[in-house]
XYZ file of C-alpha atoms in Angstrom:
755
model
C 116.322 124.488 81.364
C 117.320 125.290 77.801
C 115.826 123.724 74.628
C 117.562 123.836 71.324
C 114.905 123.878 68.445
C 115.524 123.184 64.739
C 113.485 124.818 62.092
C 112.150 122.600 59.180
C 111.636 122.856 55.435
C 110.372 126.421 54.440
C 113.159 128.359 56.416
C 115.547 127.789 53.355
C 116.764 130.930 51.382
C 119.481 131.514 48.905
C 122.446 132.701 50.696
C 121.967 130.656 53.798
C 124.990 129.339 55.556
C 127.438 132.042 54.234
C 128.708 132.625 57.708
C 129.421 128.937 58.521
C 130.173 126.946 55.364
C 133.770 128.014 54.858
C 134.417 127.369 58.540
C 133.835 123.580 57.950
C 135.748 122.796 54.579
C 135.886 119.051 55.564
C 132.244 118.809 56.304
C 131.402 120.546 52.959
C 133.598 118.315 51.159
C 131.928 115.248 52.618
C 128.527 116.692 51.803
C 129.571 117.165 48.159
C 130.526 113.596 48.003
C 127.301 112.527 49.588
C 125.047 114.723 47.352
C 127.094 114.609 44.178
C 126.907 118.480 44.001
C 128.588 121.395 45.462
C 126.635 122.166 48.791
C 128.154 125.659 48.861
C 126.965 126.521 45.563
C 123.486 125.053 46.395
C 123.144 127.025 49.385
C 124.466 130.357 48.236
C 123.307 130.319 44.600
C 120.694 127.503 44.412
C 117.960 129.783 43.256
C 114.826 127.949 42.301
C 116.436 124.499 43.120
C 116.193 125.519 46.814
C 112.130 125.475 46.314
C 112.516 121.549 45.383
C 112.229 119.241 48.326
C 115.133 117.004 47.081
C 117.618 119.907 47.320
C 116.022 121.981 50.150
C 116.196 119.236 52.662
C 119.948 118.260 52.657
C 120.717 121.964 52.355
C 118.811 122.901 55.351
C 120.233 120.014 57.230
C 123.769 120.911 56.284
C 123.455 124.666 57.198
C 121.622 123.927 60.547
C 124.085 121.238 61.452
C 127.105 123.594 60.840
C 125.402 126.590 62.591
C 125.046 124.259 65.752
C 128.708 123.109 65.583
C 129.830 126.750 65.053
C 128.064 127.883 68.091
C 128.333 124.658 70.400
C 131.350 125.851 72.324
C 130.059 129.203 73.162
C 126.423 128.035 73.878
C 127.074 124.730 75.530
C 124.875 121.761 75.517
C 121.241 122.142 75.715
C 118.954 120.126 78.129
C 116.590 118.851 75.549
C 116.299 119.183 71.697
C 113.327 119.105 69.230
C 113.061 119.842 65.578
C 109.923 120.479 63.350
C 109.662 117.743 60.773
C 113.050 117.891 58.876
C 114.457 119.598 61.723
C 114.201 116.479 63.950
C 117.135 114.948 61.882
C 119.231 117.923 63.118
C 118.039 117.223 66.746
C 118.958 113.634 66.561
C 122.562 114.660 65.423
C 122.965 116.856 68.451
C 121.787 113.701 70.761
C 124.373 111.546 69.053
C 121.738 109.366 67.403
C 123.609 109.806 63.995
C 126.644 111.721 62.799
C 126.826 114.459 60.285
C 127.347 112.142 57.300
C 124.676 109.808 58.325
C 122.146 112.383 58.952
C 122.691 113.888 55.631
C 122.479 110.720 53.896
C 119.103 109.996 55.379
C 117.958 113.473 54.700
C 118.904 113.133 51.138
C 117.031 110.124 50.709
C 114.012 111.485 52.547
C 114.057 114.574 50.535
C 114.165 112.391 47.300
C 111.238 110.087 48.292
C 109.282 113.019 49.438
C 110.081 115.022 46.290
C 108.938 112.176 44.097
C 105.367 112.296 45.583
C 103.022 114.044 43.513
C 99.449 115.271 43.738
C 97.518 116.578 46.792
C 97.749 120.126 48.501
C 98.573 121.792 52.009
C 97.000 124.988 53.528
C 97.789 126.727 56.692
C 94.851 127.648 58.652
C 95.691 131.158 60.564
C 93.576 132.168 63.487
C 92.071 128.742 64.476
C 93.204 125.901 66.955
C 93.381 122.231 66.531
C 89.776 121.876 68.117
C 88.002 124.078 65.736
C 89.973 122.653 62.665
C 89.095 119.146 63.629
C 85.495 119.908 64.374
C 85.253 121.497 60.743
C 86.907 118.222 59.225
C 84.561 116.025 61.084
C 81.449 118.074 59.968
C 82.657 118.167 56.365
C 82.578 114.321 56.154
C 85.835 114.621 54.028
C 87.980 111.555 54.609
C 90.576 113.023 52.153
C 91.902 115.846 54.501
C 93.779 115.816 57.785
C 95.716 117.845 60.036
C 99.354 117.806 59.103
C 100.878 120.100 61.498
C 99.396 121.366 64.933
C 101.601 124.252 65.275
C 100.258 126.511 67.805
C 97.062 127.676 69.280
C 96.306 129.757 66.216
C 97.949 128.016 63.493
C 97.276 124.441 62.040
C 98.152 123.023 58.546
C 95.819 120.853 56.817
C 96.820 118.209 54.016
C 95.112 115.799 51.634
C 93.785 115.903 48.003
C 93.373 119.256 46.344
C 89.630 119.108 46.093
C 89.427 118.317 49.643
C 91.681 121.024 50.983
C 89.787 123.542 48.864
C 86.395 122.454 50.336
C 87.598 122.385 53.989
C 89.211 125.742 53.739
C 86.047 127.307 52.123
C 84.046 125.888 55.198
C 86.608 127.293 57.800
C 86.515 130.868 56.189
C 82.921 130.788 55.820
C 82.386 129.984 59.356
C 84.567 132.811 61.066
C 85.674 135.863 59.310
C 89.023 136.140 61.532
C 90.257 132.790 60.143
C 92.417 132.764 57.032
C 93.501 129.973 55.065
C 96.878 130.244 52.904
C 97.699 127.559 50.360
C 101.138 126.321 50.729
C 103.460 126.038 47.469
C 104.032 122.287 47.900
C 103.643 119.469 45.333
C 102.216 116.867 47.598
C 100.404 116.195 50.720
C 103.152 116.017 53.265
C 102.355 114.543 56.710
C 99.375 112.835 55.633
C 98.173 109.179 54.569
C 99.148 110.169 51.104
C 102.742 109.943 51.978
C 102.292 106.388 53.192
C 104.147 104.789 50.320
C 107.107 107.181 50.938
C 107.167 106.513 54.517
C 107.393 102.762 54.023
C 110.328 103.255 51.591
C 112.012 105.379 53.990
C 111.478 103.044 56.916
C 113.291 100.335 54.936
C 116.185 102.692 54.609
C 116.157 103.479 58.507
C 116.205 99.686 59.177
C 119.691 99.327 57.602
C 121.130 102.448 59.102
C 122.979 102.387 62.534
C 121.293 104.633 64.877
C 122.703 104.955 68.445
C 120.409 105.736 71.439
C 119.945 109.386 72.253
C 122.273 110.722 74.945
C 119.904 113.714 75.282
C 116.121 113.769 75.274
C 114.872 114.319 71.876
C 111.227 115.234 71.433
C 109.608 113.122 68.597
C 107.161 114.707 66.331
C 104.933 111.608 66.245
C 104.397 111.548 69.980
C 105.461 115.021 71.324
C 107.354 113.046 73.908
C 111.029 111.916 74.073
C 112.146 108.956 72.304
C 111.793 106.104 74.914
C 114.951 104.766 76.382
C 115.812 101.270 75.191
C 113.453 101.297 72.192
C 114.815 101.764 68.641
C 114.749 105.283 67.276
C 113.909 104.086 63.772
C 110.325 102.815 64.931
C 109.308 106.352 65.609
C 111.158 108.142 62.841
C 109.872 105.931 60.192
C 106.375 107.074 60.840
C 107.255 110.702 60.768
C 106.703 111.541 57.084
C 103.118 110.249 57.159
C 102.131 111.391 60.681
C 101.035 114.687 62.271
C 103.611 117.139 63.539
C 102.555 117.719 67.183
C 104.285 120.850 67.740
C 101.771 122.511 70.039
C 101.980 119.404 72.435
C 105.873 119.565 72.084
C 105.914 123.178 73.484
C 103.610 122.096 76.201
C 105.791 119.245 77.117
C 108.803 121.387 77.296
C 107.071 123.952 79.523
C 105.872 120.978 81.707
C 109.346 119.840 81.891
C 110.538 123.051 83.312
C 112.055 124.587 80.065
C 112.372 128.332 80.428
C 114.651 129.232 77.642
C 114.768 128.228 73.858
C 117.444 128.694 71.170
C 116.181 128.351 67.645
C 118.415 127.417 64.792
C 116.746 128.557 61.390
C 115.816 131.700 59.666
C 112.819 133.691 60.670
C 112.481 132.504 64.441
C 109.136 130.955 63.593
C 109.457 128.153 66.314
C 110.573 130.790 68.920
C 107.294 132.459 68.107
C 105.260 129.271 68.551
C 107.246 128.793 71.869
C 106.188 132.317 72.916
C 102.436 131.668 72.005
C 102.379 128.449 74.028
C 103.961 130.208 76.955
C 101.402 133.177 76.802
C 98.664 130.769 76.420
C 99.882 128.746 79.613
C 99.733 132.054 81.480
C 96.454 133.505 80.138
C 93.109 131.801 80.618
C 90.934 131.352 77.633
C 88.058 133.841 77.153
C 84.625 132.593 77.562
C 83.385 130.555 74.400
C 86.883 130.384 72.889
C 88.775 127.191 72.502
C 92.177 128.899 72.456
C 93.149 132.456 73.508
C 94.582 134.877 70.636
C 98.128 135.579 71.189
C 99.889 138.812 71.836
C 102.029 140.002 68.818
C 105.164 138.043 68.551
C 108.516 140.015 68.275
C 111.704 138.515 66.946
C 113.970 136.498 69.379
C 116.864 138.795 69.142
C 115.227 141.566 71.262
C 112.340 141.523 73.939
C 109.165 142.808 73.477
C 108.875 146.646 74.115
C 107.591 147.321 77.706
C 104.402 149.225 78.113
C 105.397 152.882 77.966
C 103.505 156.387 78.575
C 102.413 158.390 75.643
C 105.849 159.650 74.313
C 106.737 163.076 73.081
C 106.410 163.244 69.359
C 103.066 161.449 69.260
C 101.424 164.802 68.405
C 103.751 165.724 65.363
C 102.048 165.311 61.875
C 98.860 164.167 60.765
C 96.601 162.921 63.471
C 94.501 161.282 60.504
C 97.700 159.459 59.400
C 98.093 158.096 62.877
C 94.545 156.919 62.814
C 94.555 155.344 59.403
C 97.994 153.587 59.994
C 97.215 152.874 63.525
C 100.546 153.952 64.761
C 101.245 156.160 67.766
C 103.663 158.337 65.586
C 103.306 159.969 62.054
C 106.174 157.795 61.300
C 106.564 154.812 58.791
C 109.585 152.347 58.396
C 109.907 152.082 54.608
C 110.611 149.130 52.656
C 114.112 147.787 51.682
C 115.145 145.739 48.802
C 114.992 142.020 48.967
C 113.381 141.681 52.259
C 115.934 143.892 54.176
C 112.949 145.451 55.546
C 111.931 141.986 57.001
C 109.146 140.329 58.584
C 110.944 140.708 61.802
C 110.985 144.439 61.239
C 107.188 144.658 60.453
C 106.259 142.636 63.290
C 108.599 144.510 65.715
C 107.071 147.811 64.562
C 103.523 146.445 64.998
C 104.264 145.099 68.460
C 105.334 148.595 69.416
C 102.418 150.345 67.964
C 104.358 151.436 64.916
C 103.924 150.942 61.192
C 106.460 149.205 58.791
C 106.499 148.084 55.119
C 108.087 144.739 54.109
C 110.469 144.972 51.333
C 109.446 142.791 48.351
C 111.799 144.320 45.641
C 113.965 141.541 44.137
C 111.908 138.733 45.596
C 110.184 136.011 43.480
C 106.570 135.660 43.972
C 106.891 132.571 46.304
C 109.119 134.634 48.508
C 106.708 137.441 48.959
C 103.944 134.659 49.729
C 106.286 133.207 52.418
C 106.877 136.654 53.990
C 102.894 137.213 53.970
C 102.430 133.679 55.676
C 104.985 134.599 58.146
C 103.484 137.955 59.067
C 99.941 136.372 59.189
C 100.967 133.955 61.731
C 102.973 136.194 64.020
C 100.415 139.226 64.121
C 96.922 138.988 65.303
C 94.237 139.349 62.672
C 93.818 142.893 61.418
C 97.127 144.206 62.800
C 98.537 146.970 60.626
C 101.469 146.343 58.236
C 102.102 147.167 54.733
C 103.817 145.507 51.603
C 105.997 147.237 49.110
C 104.989 147.234 45.354
C 107.954 147.858 43.368
C 107.318 148.801 39.618
C 109.175 146.816 36.921
C 108.596 148.218 33.585
C 109.704 144.991 31.868
C 107.502 142.740 33.967
C 103.694 143.906 33.929
C 102.558 140.265 34.593
C 104.728 139.844 37.785
C 103.372 143.058 39.151
C 99.734 142.006 38.435
C 100.456 138.643 40.188
C 101.730 140.419 43.256
C 98.853 142.759 43.377
C 96.701 139.540 43.119
C 98.538 137.934 46.039
C 98.234 141.108 48.023
C 94.313 141.133 47.594
C 94.033 137.357 48.184
C 95.973 137.738 51.546
C 93.719 141.151 52.496
C 96.932 143.502 52.432
C 95.349 146.838 53.083
C 98.442 148.912 52.850
C 100.986 149.170 49.975
C 103.916 151.317 49.300
C 104.073 151.940 45.677
C 107.877 152.728 44.568
C 109.649 153.419 41.263
C 106.468 154.207 39.259
C 106.713 156.501 36.452
C 103.303 156.157 35.585
C 100.036 154.685 37.140
C 99.596 151.094 35.973
C 96.689 148.825 35.808
C 97.656 146.526 38.553
C 98.080 149.421 40.978
C 94.528 150.910 39.971
C 93.253 147.477 40.673
C 94.675 147.239 44.228
C 93.377 150.708 44.841
C 89.946 150.258 43.348
C 89.282 146.973 44.771
C 86.664 147.163 47.576
C 86.018 150.775 46.904
C 82.422 152.025 47.560
C 80.395 154.956 48.489
C 79.293 155.371 52.121
C 75.604 155.874 53.188
C 76.329 159.614 52.739
C 77.366 159.150 49.221
C 81.192 159.717 49.873
C 83.498 157.589 47.877
C 85.628 155.509 50.322
C 88.825 153.502 49.482
C 89.460 150.214 51.592
C 93.132 149.741 50.268
C 95.708 152.583 51.201
C 98.366 153.337 48.695
C 101.528 155.260 49.969
C 103.332 156.521 46.783
C 106.922 157.436 46.843
C 107.642 160.139 44.130
C 110.416 162.463 43.343
C 109.058 164.190 40.237
C 106.021 166.568 40.027
C 104.743 164.911 36.847
C 104.561 161.533 38.682
C 103.009 163.084 41.762
C 100.183 164.654 39.527
C 99.189 161.129 38.344
C 98.782 159.782 41.877
C 96.903 162.851 43.108
C 94.464 162.453 40.282
C 91.710 159.638 39.883
C 92.851 156.536 37.889
C 92.663 156.895 34.161
C 89.335 156.026 32.905
C 90.585 153.670 30.259
C 92.431 151.560 33.052
C 89.325 151.428 35.237
C 87.214 150.468 32.007
C 89.688 147.710 30.976
C 89.748 146.296 34.723
C 85.901 146.286 34.695
C 85.671 144.610 31.509
C 87.866 141.628 32.263
C 85.682 141.230 35.559
C 88.482 142.316 37.944
C 86.302 145.230 39.216
C 82.688 145.569 39.709
C 80.656 148.688 38.412
C 80.299 149.876 41.905
C 84.059 149.668 42.757
C 85.033 151.345 39.395
C 82.572 154.177 39.913
C 83.814 154.699 43.425
C 87.463 154.659 42.623
C 86.775 157.039 39.607
C 86.102 159.824 42.357
C 89.320 158.969 44.326
C 92.817 159.875 43.917
C 95.352 156.923 43.150
C 97.085 157.613 46.172
C 96.013 157.924 49.736
C 99.494 159.146 50.730
C 101.998 160.704 48.661
C 105.809 160.315 50.134
C 108.227 162.887 48.875
C 111.521 161.044 48.214
C 114.467 163.416 48.398
C 118.157 162.173 48.519
C 118.421 158.838 49.962
C 119.744 155.326 49.687
C 118.832 153.099 46.726
C 117.172 154.700 43.716
C 116.981 158.461 43.909
C 116.733 161.492 41.853
C 119.074 163.485 44.279
C 116.199 165.766 45.019
C 116.294 168.329 47.904
C 113.733 168.153 50.374
C 113.689 171.847 50.936
C 112.619 172.329 47.442
C 110.579 169.268 46.889
C 108.554 168.985 50.061
C 106.777 172.488 49.597
C 106.142 172.182 46.000
C 104.356 168.663 46.519
C 102.272 170.025 49.248
C 101.074 173.025 46.881
C 100.387 170.212 44.256
C 98.415 168.458 46.822
C 96.495 171.307 47.829
C 95.560 172.273 44.394
C 94.362 168.782 43.588
C 92.236 168.524 46.811
C 89.943 171.461 45.678
C 88.546 169.250 42.859
C 88.625 166.015 44.854
C 85.570 164.283 46.366
C 87.330 162.127 48.654
C 89.595 162.252 51.627
C 92.637 164.681 50.938
C 95.825 163.030 50.250
C 98.616 163.393 52.926
C 102.129 164.300 51.919
C 104.956 162.929 53.936
C 108.895 163.069 53.633
C 111.555 160.505 53.003
C 115.518 160.849 52.513
C 118.112 161.909 54.627
C 116.156 161.561 58.009
C 118.732 160.243 60.423
C 118.534 162.764 63.173
C 115.710 164.442 65.380
C 116.660 167.784 63.454
C 115.922 166.356 60.044
C 112.565 165.004 61.252
C 111.708 168.177 62.888
C 112.689 170.152 59.615
C 110.236 167.922 57.703
C 107.302 168.655 59.910
C 108.156 172.484 59.834
C 108.055 172.253 56.091
C 104.430 170.746 56.245
C 104.983 167.048 56.095
C 102.168 165.018 57.511
C 104.337 162.099 58.207
C 108.096 160.990 57.888
C 109.456 157.663 56.443
C 112.808 156.273 57.150
C 114.898 153.883 55.552
C 118.744 153.730 55.719
C 118.741 153.876 59.397
C 116.593 150.829 59.906
C 118.952 148.545 57.996
C 121.480 149.018 60.825
C 119.153 147.176 63.264
C 118.868 143.614 64.726
C 115.574 143.300 62.739
C 117.041 144.127 59.431
C 117.475 141.251 57.017
C 120.884 141.716 55.867
C 124.040 140.416 57.108
C 125.953 141.143 60.360
C 128.906 142.007 58.194
C 126.987 144.727 56.301
C 125.515 146.042 59.671
C 129.215 146.312 61.089
C 129.975 148.345 57.864
C 126.971 150.635 58.138
C 127.560 151.366 62.029
C 131.058 152.760 61.015
C 129.834 155.158 58.308
C 130.154 158.866 58.418
C 128.033 161.247 56.197
C 130.567 161.322 53.674
C 130.891 157.484 53.054
C 128.263 157.248 50.306
C 128.272 157.953 46.702
C 126.392 157.110 43.351
C 126.614 154.051 41.207
C 124.570 152.558 38.340
C 121.453 150.895 39.231
C 121.435 147.043 38.309
C 117.726 146.912 37.485
C 117.878 149.969 35.315
C 121.377 149.516 34.247
C 120.894 150.261 30.500
C 118.922 153.559 31.192
C 121.887 154.725 33.290
C 119.599 155.098 36.365
C 121.617 155.558 39.587
C 121.407 154.395 43.105
C 122.991 155.757 46.297
C 125.458 153.264 47.928
C 128.096 152.874 50.624
C 131.472 153.501 49.325
C 133.597 153.015 52.393
C 134.985 149.557 52.528
C 133.840 148.166 49.172
C 134.979 148.704 45.564
C 131.609 148.176 44.181
C 130.718 151.905 43.120
C 134.092 152.190 41.136
C 133.679 148.745 39.473
C 130.000 149.520 38.751
C 130.664 152.772 37.118
C 133.352 151.093 34.952
C 130.980 148.562 33.716
C 128.581 151.231 32.875
C 131.177 153.260 30.976
C 132.312 150.161 29.019
C 128.563 149.524 28.172
C 128.160 153.137 27.040
C 131.123 153.026 24.818
C 131.043 149.735 23.218
C 128.472 147.437 21.379
C 129.623 144.101 22.337
C 132.035 142.312 24.580
C 134.254 141.570 22.025
C 135.183 145.116 21.337
C 136.668 145.656 24.786
C 140.492 145.252 24.937
C 141.888 142.072 26.384
C 143.638 143.657 29.310
C 140.470 145.291 30.539
C 138.480 142.063 30.108
C 141.079 140.119 32.059
C 140.821 142.792 34.866
C 137.148 142.355 34.890
C 137.208 138.742 35.131
C 139.775 138.756 37.941
C 138.167 141.701 39.972
C 134.534 142.307 39.302
C 133.443 138.513 38.287
C 136.149 136.331 39.729
C 135.415 133.996 36.838
C 135.603 134.061 32.772
C 133.040 136.127 31.183
C 132.005 132.998 29.111
C 130.974 131.217 32.428
C 129.181 134.421 33.708
C 126.988 134.296 30.343
C 126.437 130.587 30.744
C 125.277 131.146 34.312
C 123.031 134.077 33.270
C 121.409 132.311 30.429
C 120.648 129.240 32.689
C 118.939 131.601 35.274
C 116.565 132.943 32.685
C 115.842 129.640 31.232
C 115.211 128.094 34.679
C 112.826 130.801 35.432
C 110.707 130.399 32.544
C 112.149 133.467 30.379
C 114.078 131.629 27.682
C 113.032 134.694 25.191
C 115.396 136.831 27.102
C 118.353 134.594 26.217
C 117.244 134.240 22.671
C 116.970 138.104 22.143
C 120.575 138.679 23.800
C 122.074 135.920 21.507
C 120.783 137.960 18.610
C 121.722 141.361 20.077
C 125.559 141.537 21.371
C 124.787 144.811 23.243
C 121.941 143.289 25.189
C 124.156 140.247 25.947
C 126.890 142.580 27.310
C 124.390 144.219 29.330
C 122.974 140.944 30.878
C 126.560 139.907 31.721
C 127.381 143.089 33.395
C 124.151 142.970 35.331
C 125.173 139.549 36.754
C 127.861 141.708 38.711
C 125.185 143.823 40.335
C 122.951 140.663 41.112
C 125.947 138.885 42.737
C 127.214 141.761 44.633
C 123.672 142.290 46.311
C 123.777 138.699 47.275
C 127.249 138.607 48.527
C 126.183 141.637 50.850
C 122.861 140.084 51.990
C 124.931 136.682 52.644
C 127.832 138.420 54.416
C 130.389 136.690 52.174
C 133.560 138.116 53.760
C 135.586 136.647 50.825
C 133.691 138.821 48.490
C 133.483 142.054 50.779
C 135.245 144.046 48.200
C 132.077 143.737 46.074
C 129.442 144.479 48.616
C 126.479 146.431 47.081
C 124.901 148.238 50.039
C 122.106 150.870 49.417
C 122.340 153.602 51.886
C 122.153 157.393 52.111
C 123.912 160.023 54.462
C 121.125 159.685 57.130
C 123.245 156.518 58.215
C 126.307 158.306 59.205
C 124.118 161.299 60.579
C 122.582 158.638 62.916
C 125.853 157.105 63.966
C 127.213 160.484 65.058
C 123.890 160.988 66.853
C 124.213 158.026 68.965
C 128.046 157.872 69.391
C 128.841 157.155 73.140
C 125.406 155.960 73.844
C 123.964 152.546 74.226
C 122.601 152.687 70.625
C 126.190 153.056 69.231
C 125.957 149.054 68.863
C 123.703 148.252 66.010
C 122.752 145.185 68.117
C 120.750 147.546 70.247
C 119.180 149.652 67.596
C 115.906 147.935 67.476
C 113.697 149.787 64.882
C 111.253 150.968 67.479
C 113.987 152.556 69.561
C 115.278 154.396 66.479
C 111.692 155.713 65.864
C 111.280 156.645 69.586
C 114.816 158.497 69.351
C 113.992 160.335 66.151
C 110.312 161.384 66.859
C 110.831 162.406 70.723
C 113.941 164.335 69.569
C 111.919 166.077 66.881
C 109.312 167.090 69.323
C 112.149 168.515 71.667
C 113.673 170.366 68.913
C 110.372 172.007 67.807
C 109.359 172.801 71.385
C 112.777 174.467 71.974
C 112.202 176.630 68.908
C 109.047 177.987 69.973
């Protein structure tokens, strides 16, 4: 039996639905009329509006409904349907209870009512089951907190007043160090008694809405059982907003009913993870003294978990200490890629295979990084190794500090520091937090910093202890204790230094043959004066074949880090259209273009040139910026060409959108400065093209494929030639752990043959 599951609020993202919206123009026109706005614009370019309940719910319902309709003929009808909270409305549509228009009207009203609720808080409790949470609630004596979602044997969401939620989470974490509590970015206490007024008003709306009997079993969130035949659907659906989502019981009912396959519609495959956890719990008896067994690491639905394997060739290459610290069977890391292309799926897949990966935070807002941490925390067992990228932005030190604070609150122990030209206070805070001296007096760091560098002057800063003035400042503001600052003063800023040679994305175009030996010598000289553990030196850039990896180890690398090759995998968080493009590249199909984030400085990135006009258009924009002081100085013919090709709209409209973006994200001073400085205004208008070209690629917007911006190095073409004629020729079979196995086992064979 097959169950179809629909995800709920929280799975939304900008760019969602790009692959289906244009296929259903009549549905989109109907949605526009119902919502009073462009649903396509909301889904693809909604930005911060997608964080708001009143917009997120109808947008998600639309995308999930159209995704179902697009795959209905190929997948056939399911045997049973269920949806998590908002997703239940999509499930009811599939079962014929309501049509697309009726469902969207209900969801829009539901989102409006829930969005108007104010006050209260919610928190996800990770590492504890329902029994343990309810026991703590009872012991706390709090009547203002309750269970909102019983999601799985190891994840429960609580909801109530802010004070109550704070008190209960403190009790939970104090009682068991394996439990983590993550505050959720919501404006009200959803699925609790606090929602009773909204539920009452919504029930009145339901009473006037025609609802047909389900033609398929639909599991109700309220009862975790199918809607009873012969009883009005509205009776249960009206209670859903204020009732507990009984998802664990829903999964158990599906198992009891004989369901052996689930298909999820929604980003991230969260519900699939809950299903697998329930199935594993059913198969595995609980350990003595435990209310619920800990699940095995979840892996994305697109690919099965790796089977148990013998110790492979390649596991002895590089630094044994690196493998120990990063708890990886190879001295190998999957590096971060911009805007979550190095996705939570990638990180979880690597961890499940005994390997290590970094999530790509670059370009994501803080709430997006928080959502990724929550997803990883739910899907990996406590203490499982993974890392997060910390991308330096010289214009946003406050954002860098907020990101570090978030990492520290979530217990992130590994950070990939990228694009740093100097050591900053937030980076020092991350490295120093928890530092201490062991019983033998040796300084020890709790947090690992893998710094990607391409210049010796930057490498020297990471090989040295933190600047004393930064430690003093952090200690004075109370961010570090005296013990932490003293221990950090004897430690290098980096635990690992990754030499970044010619590669995709930001690059100085360095050559590994020159850089790696130079940086190894810098490390060796610095180690002579250091107290702590010596810094390990690795290599990145151009690693797309076993021979390239072997060469790095011959040059003295302690580890290797891959990037470009991993974005052409099922786990990468970019579009299928981009993956199809990448899988057809050869080594000569990349070139250099200006970097959008450092546009004014003339910094360059390496990008795909085959099949896209982005490099030529981006270089034209930079040349125009370099030669002119304002947009009005550019000749009319060139401006018309830009509006037609690059922007697809008048430049005045581009400026209006740009200004609105900065105002909506709380940075009106940028708009104010640009309105007084014509050259600054021109730069911001041109940078809109870079942001839009990235969004188009991530969303797979085929109508805008000529402008796809795809960061990539020649390693991608080298890997394509390597796997030509093998099962991995198709990117759909290039799981990130399979790529690692191929490169590392092959490197071992290359080195063995050379002896």
